[in-house]
Amino acid sequence: MEEWVGVKWHHYITNKSTIRYREAAVSLNDLGKRLAVFFRALGGDPGLSLAETSDYIHDGHRTFLQKMAGSGVKQALPHFHNEFFFLPHQIDCFPSKKANEALYYWLTALASLNHTPHKHHWIKHNQYLSQQILNNWPGLRSRYKTLSRLQLQHRPKISSLPKKLQPVERALQKVIADPWCDNDVEVGHDVQPLPVMLWLYPSPINTVAERRDQDHQGDQEQEQKLAAKNLGDKKYKAEQMDDRDQGDGLIAFRLESLFTWSEFLNLDRSEEDTDDEDLQSVADDLDKITVSSGKTASKVKLDLDLPSAEYDDVVLTEGILLPEWHYKKEQLIEKQCALQTMALNITEPAQWREETRKQAKMLKRQFESLKPQRKWLDRQEQGDEADLNSFLDFSVQRSMGKGTTDPNLYRQLHQTNRDLSTLLLADLSLSTDAFVSGDRKVIDVIRESLYIFGECLSAAGERFSITGFASKLRSHVRYYELKGFDDRYDDTVRNRIYAIKPNFYTRMGAAIRYATGQLTAQKTGQKLLLILTDGKPNDLDQYEGRYGMEDTKHAVNAARKEGLVPFCISIDIEPHDYLAYIFGGQSFLHIKHIEELPKKLPMLFYQLTH
Amino acid sequence: MSNTSPLKHSDSLSYYQQQNNEVALFESAWNNQLPVLLKGPTGCGKTRFVQHMAEKLGRKLYTVACHEDLTASDLIGRHLIGDGETYWQDGPLTRAVREGAICYLDEVVEARKDSIVVMHPLTDDRRILPIDRTGELLHAPPEFMLVVSYNPGYQNLLKGMKPSTKQRFMSMSFDYPDKDMEAQIVAKEAGVDLELAKLLARLASHIRQLKDHDLEESASTRLLIYAATLIKSGIPVSEACRAAIAEPLSDDIEVVEALMQVMNAQLGDD
Ligand SMILES: Nc1ncnc2c1ncn2[C@@H]1O[C@H](COP(=O)(O)OP(=O)(O)OP(=O)(O)O)[C@@H](O)[C@H]1O
Ligand SMILES: [Mg+2]
């Protein structure tokens, strides 16, 4: 009997789930940003990102036969996992584009309640979510009607199903038609109905990840971050596994099931299964690979020796000694760090992407109009025109017998310069080596951002400097001046910006202290210190966690005391609270979508200063 | 108190919906001759509040919208020529001092620092206004009050008021009212029924969650009133919301479309 159900069911799945309306397909790529805004506006957790999933093993408890056939339904199904809400990369289950698009919005609306449906109350939970959304968002009711009608047309006829599946299917259809109906039926352990396109799915069951060695937790923060950032690249394939939601022995089942699955694959292509490429294809078929933090860790460590002299950048100064704040001792320890100013090894001329150049050109044009205008200055000793107002005052005063000896009665056209210097300090530590999407890395985005920032500010006639830093222990804080305040912004500078690469760690306090000195030496009234970073201060020694944060905070406050305005732009994965702690609530901006940095950086500068 | 104008009854005043205890606070600031700083996002009712309070206290109101070219003379006054003669004309600040009125400097951080310092002697217990150009020294009567406002946020970080200026004022924070109250305000101001106003207020509370993440500014009460007004005059709901809410909030087409989807989810698109 078991087996018969399996066969019959399999038959269904392969027939029914393959109904696709290719010409009406809508892809997540085209809608992503709108859905994300929609999600947050409806109350979706702003800490989550939308991501795409191509496959989700929808297998329930597969029968022996199904396992033999190597099938489970592979369907793109919406679900939460870690800090992502996964949506199908494409929806084409309904015959019109309009309906498929509406389905994307409907699923996003369900997700905005921030619930992962319970795996044992899947029908009821989705019923509840649907009720909530239809209650809260009456405008969606007519759309739901359309969608549910379409969904019902695509359900199997109940009488044609094996007896065992009938009650569940009947209940499902009733709930889809009317989410307010009474329903007590739930999916069982041994019956998984055909996927319901209108509903959310539980998080995939997780494999057990290697337990992290508690002793090395701190060291591993960076690698965890790397791992998480890599998720941006292959989100659906590399969903990071964690061992939090274990339950009722299901994990064991799952492991076994994964195991059989790969075993089958191995049987099929045993001879190809040797090199990396095929391992990758196996992984893709498996849908999930565990991103092991440990592996990344060892790789990071390997890269961390100082490069051999011939590849290294040029050391310009041997150690400028700077203090560091020891928060436990509550003491600024003098001469604790040695900072070297460095010149980059430039090997090739800058070659920007077409897209980047276009963006630079467009923004530059906007910034050109901000160039300081010539202005009339009143009350000048001499000038091109008479100043009527001062003349009036002067004549009144004279008639009252109070004439001044040096009446300033002229107006003069002056080039008014902005009374502002800006220093941009960019974090060039190794964490910027993480991938953003495709083969683009964080450092690539930073590079392009610095370039566009430079183009814009030079177009606006601003006085500015662009610098970067990285560190390896307190003896090696490397400070790169890509453009000094007095340097012209030209190809030399552009080539330097192009040449930046990820290096070492983030001893932020020392870098801020040095930059503060550079800015303080400027003679303008206002001094803006922009700090661009992708994470917390950290280095190999005690400079991490609280220690690094406190030192950086101390350096920021010292800068403020010098009359600087420090402001942090963070491209960390999440807008963590440490930002407000170090920089103050009003003095940082977290940029969630790192790809927006190139555009946002000059805009932010504009907002801060105009 | 030498104040002679009778306090007005509330029904003849311009409408202001109190959110907390701001009316009483403002009254006691006025009674005690304290200058007041109002902080809050755009379109949340600061101007309306000052107008309401001025009427309630029976004082004339002089409002100055500050900008970066505003000079001290724009506030204090200047000499003018007329009929072949020169004469002095008071600026709004001087006039308010002379008349014992309320002077309201809106968006005060926009003004240049050297224009702002002229109000310093008015904001401590001397309460004087020296007019250098004429040599006059005015003593502010007890009814005179200085009110300034600004919109905090990182956009104003560099411009922000110096602590030494800020600490001369008693401060009150404003924000958008909660949904029910905002619905009442919208209904009353635009003359629409409460049901529509409620929907708009709910919509706004959702869109406000996007501040800083997707939008630079929140949807203000003012925009809701615009939308309601358009709807009342017969513009279809979704068109009105697009013109009065979505488009003013963002120039990004995708964000505008997303906002429209949120509106449709709230108000229906057919
Ligand atoms: N509490 C309130 N009571 C009555 N009306 C209100 C209230 N809050 C807002 N409004 C309405 O909103 C409109 C905008 O408010 P107002 O002009 O006072 O904003 P504001 O805070 O001064 O904005 P801005 O900073 O842009 O000048 C008012 O014209 C009024 O119709
Ligand atoms: Mg106003």
PDB file of C-alpha atoms in Angstrom, chain A residues 30 33-34 37-38 40-43 46 101 105 136-140 142-143 375 379 388-389 392-393 395-397 400 402 420 526 528 565-567 586-587 589 592-593 600 604 607-610, chain B residues 69 78-81 86 88 113 132-135 152-159 199 202-203 206-207 209-210 212-214 216 252-255 257-259 261-262 264-270:
ATOM      1  CA  ASP A  30      12.335  42.563 -11.949  1.00  0.00           C
ATOM      2  CA  LYS A  33      13.214  46.086  -4.885  1.00  0.00           C
ATOM      3  CA  ARG A  34       9.493  46.849  -4.955  1.00  0.00           C
ATOM      4  CA  VAL A  37       9.865  48.081   0.143  1.00  0.00           C
ATOM      5  CA  PHE A  38       6.382  46.584   0.184  1.00  0.00           C
ATOM      6  CA  ARG A  40       8.908  46.596   5.105  1.00  0.00           C
ATOM      7  CA  ALA A  41       5.965  48.949   4.696  1.00  0.00           C
ATOM      8  CA  LEU A  42       3.571  46.189   5.684  1.00  0.00           C
ATOM      9  CA  GLY A  43       5.561  45.559   8.818  1.00  0.00           C
ATOM     10  CA  PRO A  46      13.683  45.428   8.255  1.00  0.00           C
ATOM     11  CA  GLU A 101       2.916  39.381 -10.155  1.00  0.00           C
ATOM     12  CA  TYR A 105       2.916  40.582  -3.647  1.00  0.00           C
ATOM     13  CA  ASN A 136      -5.426  44.281   7.770  1.00  0.00           C
ATOM     14  CA  TRP A 137      -5.211  44.973   4.085  1.00  0.00           C
ATOM     15  CA  PRO A 138      -8.728  45.093   2.678  1.00  0.00           C
ATOM     16  CA  GLY A 139      -7.361  46.242  -0.656  1.00  0.00           C
ATOM     17  CA  LEU A 140      -5.929  42.775  -1.179  1.00  0.00           C
ATOM     18  CA  SER A 142     -10.295  41.183  -4.494  1.00  0.00           C
ATOM     19  CA  ARG A 143      -6.843  40.083  -5.574  1.00  0.00           C
ATOM     20  CA  LYS A 375      28.777  86.499  -4.587  1.00  0.00           C
ATOM     21  CA  ARG A 379      30.260  96.769   3.251  1.00  0.00           C
ATOM     22  CA  LEU A 388      23.246 101.422  -0.978  1.00  0.00           C
ATOM     23  CA  ASN A 389      22.397 100.017   2.407  1.00  0.00           C
ATOM     24  CA  LEU A 392      21.953 104.822   3.934  1.00  0.00           C
ATOM     25  CA  ASP A 393      23.183 103.828   7.352  1.00  0.00           C
ATOM     26  CA  SER A 395      24.049 109.121   5.951  1.00  0.00           C
ATOM     27  CA  VAL A 396      21.670 108.524   8.846  1.00  0.00           C
ATOM     28  CA  GLN A 397      24.518 108.253  11.262  1.00  0.00           C
ATOM     29  CA  MET A 400      22.766 112.239  13.766  1.00  0.00           C
ATOM     30  CA  LYS A 402      27.851 110.051  14.523  1.00  0.00           C
ATOM     31  CA  LEU A 420      34.769  73.160   4.772  1.00  0.00           C
ATOM     32  CA  GLN A 526      34.182  73.228   9.344  1.00  0.00           C
ATOM     33  CA  LEU A 528      34.036  66.696   8.258  1.00  0.00           C
ATOM     34  CA  VAL A 565      32.288  66.401  12.769  1.00  0.00           C
ATOM     35  CA  PRO A 566      32.824  62.622  12.613  1.00  0.00           C
ATOM     36  CA  PHE A 567      30.286  60.604  10.673  1.00  0.00           C
ATOM     37  CA  GLN A 586      22.769  60.872  14.799  1.00  0.00           C
ATOM     38  CA  SER A 587      26.257  60.339  13.472  1.00  0.00           C
ATOM     39  CA  LEU A 589      24.210  55.893   8.435  1.00  0.00           C
ATOM     40  CA  LYS A 592      21.768  48.142   3.727  1.00  0.00           C
ATOM     41  CA  HIS A 593      22.178  47.530   0.058  1.00  0.00           C
ATOM     42  CA  LYS A 600      24.669  57.239  -1.695  1.00  0.00           C
ATOM     43  CA  LEU A 604      25.115  61.793   1.847  1.00  0.00           C
ATOM     44  CA  GLN A 607      22.919  66.207   2.665  1.00  0.00           C
ATOM     45  CA  LEU A 608      25.407  66.662   5.431  1.00  0.00           C
ATOM     46  CA  THR A 609      26.865  69.818   4.083  1.00  0.00           C
ATOM     47  CA  HIS A 610      24.126  71.717   2.262  1.00  0.00           C
TER      48      HIS A 610
ATOM     49  CA  ASP B  69      20.949  84.271   2.973  1.00  0.00           C
ATOM     50  CA  ARG B  78      17.254  98.522   7.755  1.00  0.00           C
ATOM     51  CA  HIS B  79      17.264 102.036   6.469  1.00  0.00           C
ATOM     52  CA  LEU B  80      15.162 102.697   3.387  1.00  0.00           C
ATOM     53  CA  ILE B  81      14.768 105.652   1.059  1.00  0.00           C
ATOM     54  CA  THR B  86      16.014 108.000   4.514  1.00  0.00           C
ATOM     55  CA  TRP B  88      14.371 103.221   9.388  1.00  0.00           C
ATOM     56  CA  LYS B 113      25.378  81.663  12.540  1.00  0.00           C
ATOM     57  CA  ASP B 132      23.403  98.995  16.304  1.00  0.00           C
ATOM     58  CA  ARG B 133      22.376 100.937  13.236  1.00  0.00           C
ATOM     59  CA  THR B 134      20.156 103.363  15.091  1.00  0.00           C
ATOM     60  CA  GLY B 135      21.830 103.137  18.454  1.00  0.00           C
ATOM     61  CA  PRO B 152      16.681  67.240  13.683  1.00  0.00           C
ATOM     62  CA  GLY B 153      18.317  64.493  11.663  1.00  0.00           C
ATOM     63  CA  TYR B 154      21.664  63.800  10.185  1.00  0.00           C
ATOM     64  CA  GLN B 155      20.955  66.173   7.314  1.00  0.00           C
ATOM     65  CA  ASN B 156      21.355  68.954   9.814  1.00  0.00           C
ATOM     66  CA  LEU B 157      24.423  67.573  11.548  1.00  0.00           C
ATOM     67  CA  LEU B 158      26.866  70.181  10.312  1.00  0.00           C
ATOM     68  CA  LYS B 159      24.317  72.961  10.460  1.00  0.00           C
ATOM     69  CA  LEU B 199      -7.413  54.740   6.036  1.00  0.00           C
ATOM     70  CA  ARG B 202      -3.096  53.936   8.717  1.00  0.00           C
ATOM     71  CA  LEU B 203      -1.350  54.110   5.407  1.00  0.00           C
ATOM     72  CA  HIS B 206       2.984  52.005   7.523  1.00  0.00           C
ATOM     73  CA  ILE B 207       4.911  54.213   5.163  1.00  0.00           C
ATOM     74  CA  GLN B 209       8.316  52.514   8.863  1.00  0.00           C
ATOM     75  CA  LEU B 210      10.322  53.050   5.707  1.00  0.00           C
ATOM     76  CA  ASP B 212      15.830  55.974   6.771  1.00  0.00           C
ATOM     77  CA  HIS B 213      15.715  52.598   5.131  1.00  0.00           C
ATOM     78  CA  ASP B 214      13.924  53.365   1.915  1.00  0.00           C
ATOM     79  CA  GLU B 216      14.586  60.008   3.552  1.00  0.00           C
ATOM     80  CA  ASP B 252      12.910  56.353  -7.356  1.00  0.00           C
ATOM     81  CA  ILE B 253      10.355  54.796  -9.682  1.00  0.00           C
ATOM     82  CA  GLU B 254      10.544  51.424  -7.969  1.00  0.00           C
ATOM     83  CA  VAL B 255       9.961  52.913  -4.544  1.00  0.00           C
ATOM     84  CA  GLU B 257       5.570  51.738  -7.367  1.00  0.00           C
ATOM     85  CA  ALA B 258       6.053  49.903  -4.091  1.00  0.00           C
ATOM     86  CA  LEU B 259       4.266  52.708  -2.234  1.00  0.00           C
ATOM     87  CA  GLN B 261       1.190  48.741  -3.996  1.00  0.00           C
ATOM     88  CA  VAL B 262       0.976  49.494  -0.297  1.00  0.00           C
ATOM     89  CA  ASN B 264      -3.656  49.483  -3.122  1.00  0.00           C
ATOM     90  CA  ALA B 265      -3.339  46.889  -0.409  1.00  0.00           C
ATOM     91  CA  GLN B 266      -4.879  49.365   1.991  1.00  0.00           C
ATOM     92  CA  LEU B 267      -7.433  51.122  -0.165  1.00  0.00           C
ATOM     93  CA  GLY B 268      -8.030  48.727  -3.054  1.00  0.00           C
ATOM     94  CA  ASP B 269      -7.059  49.347  -6.643  1.00  0.00           C
ATOM     95  CA  ASP B 270     -10.343  48.948  -8.398  1.00  0.00           C
TER      96      ASP B 270
END
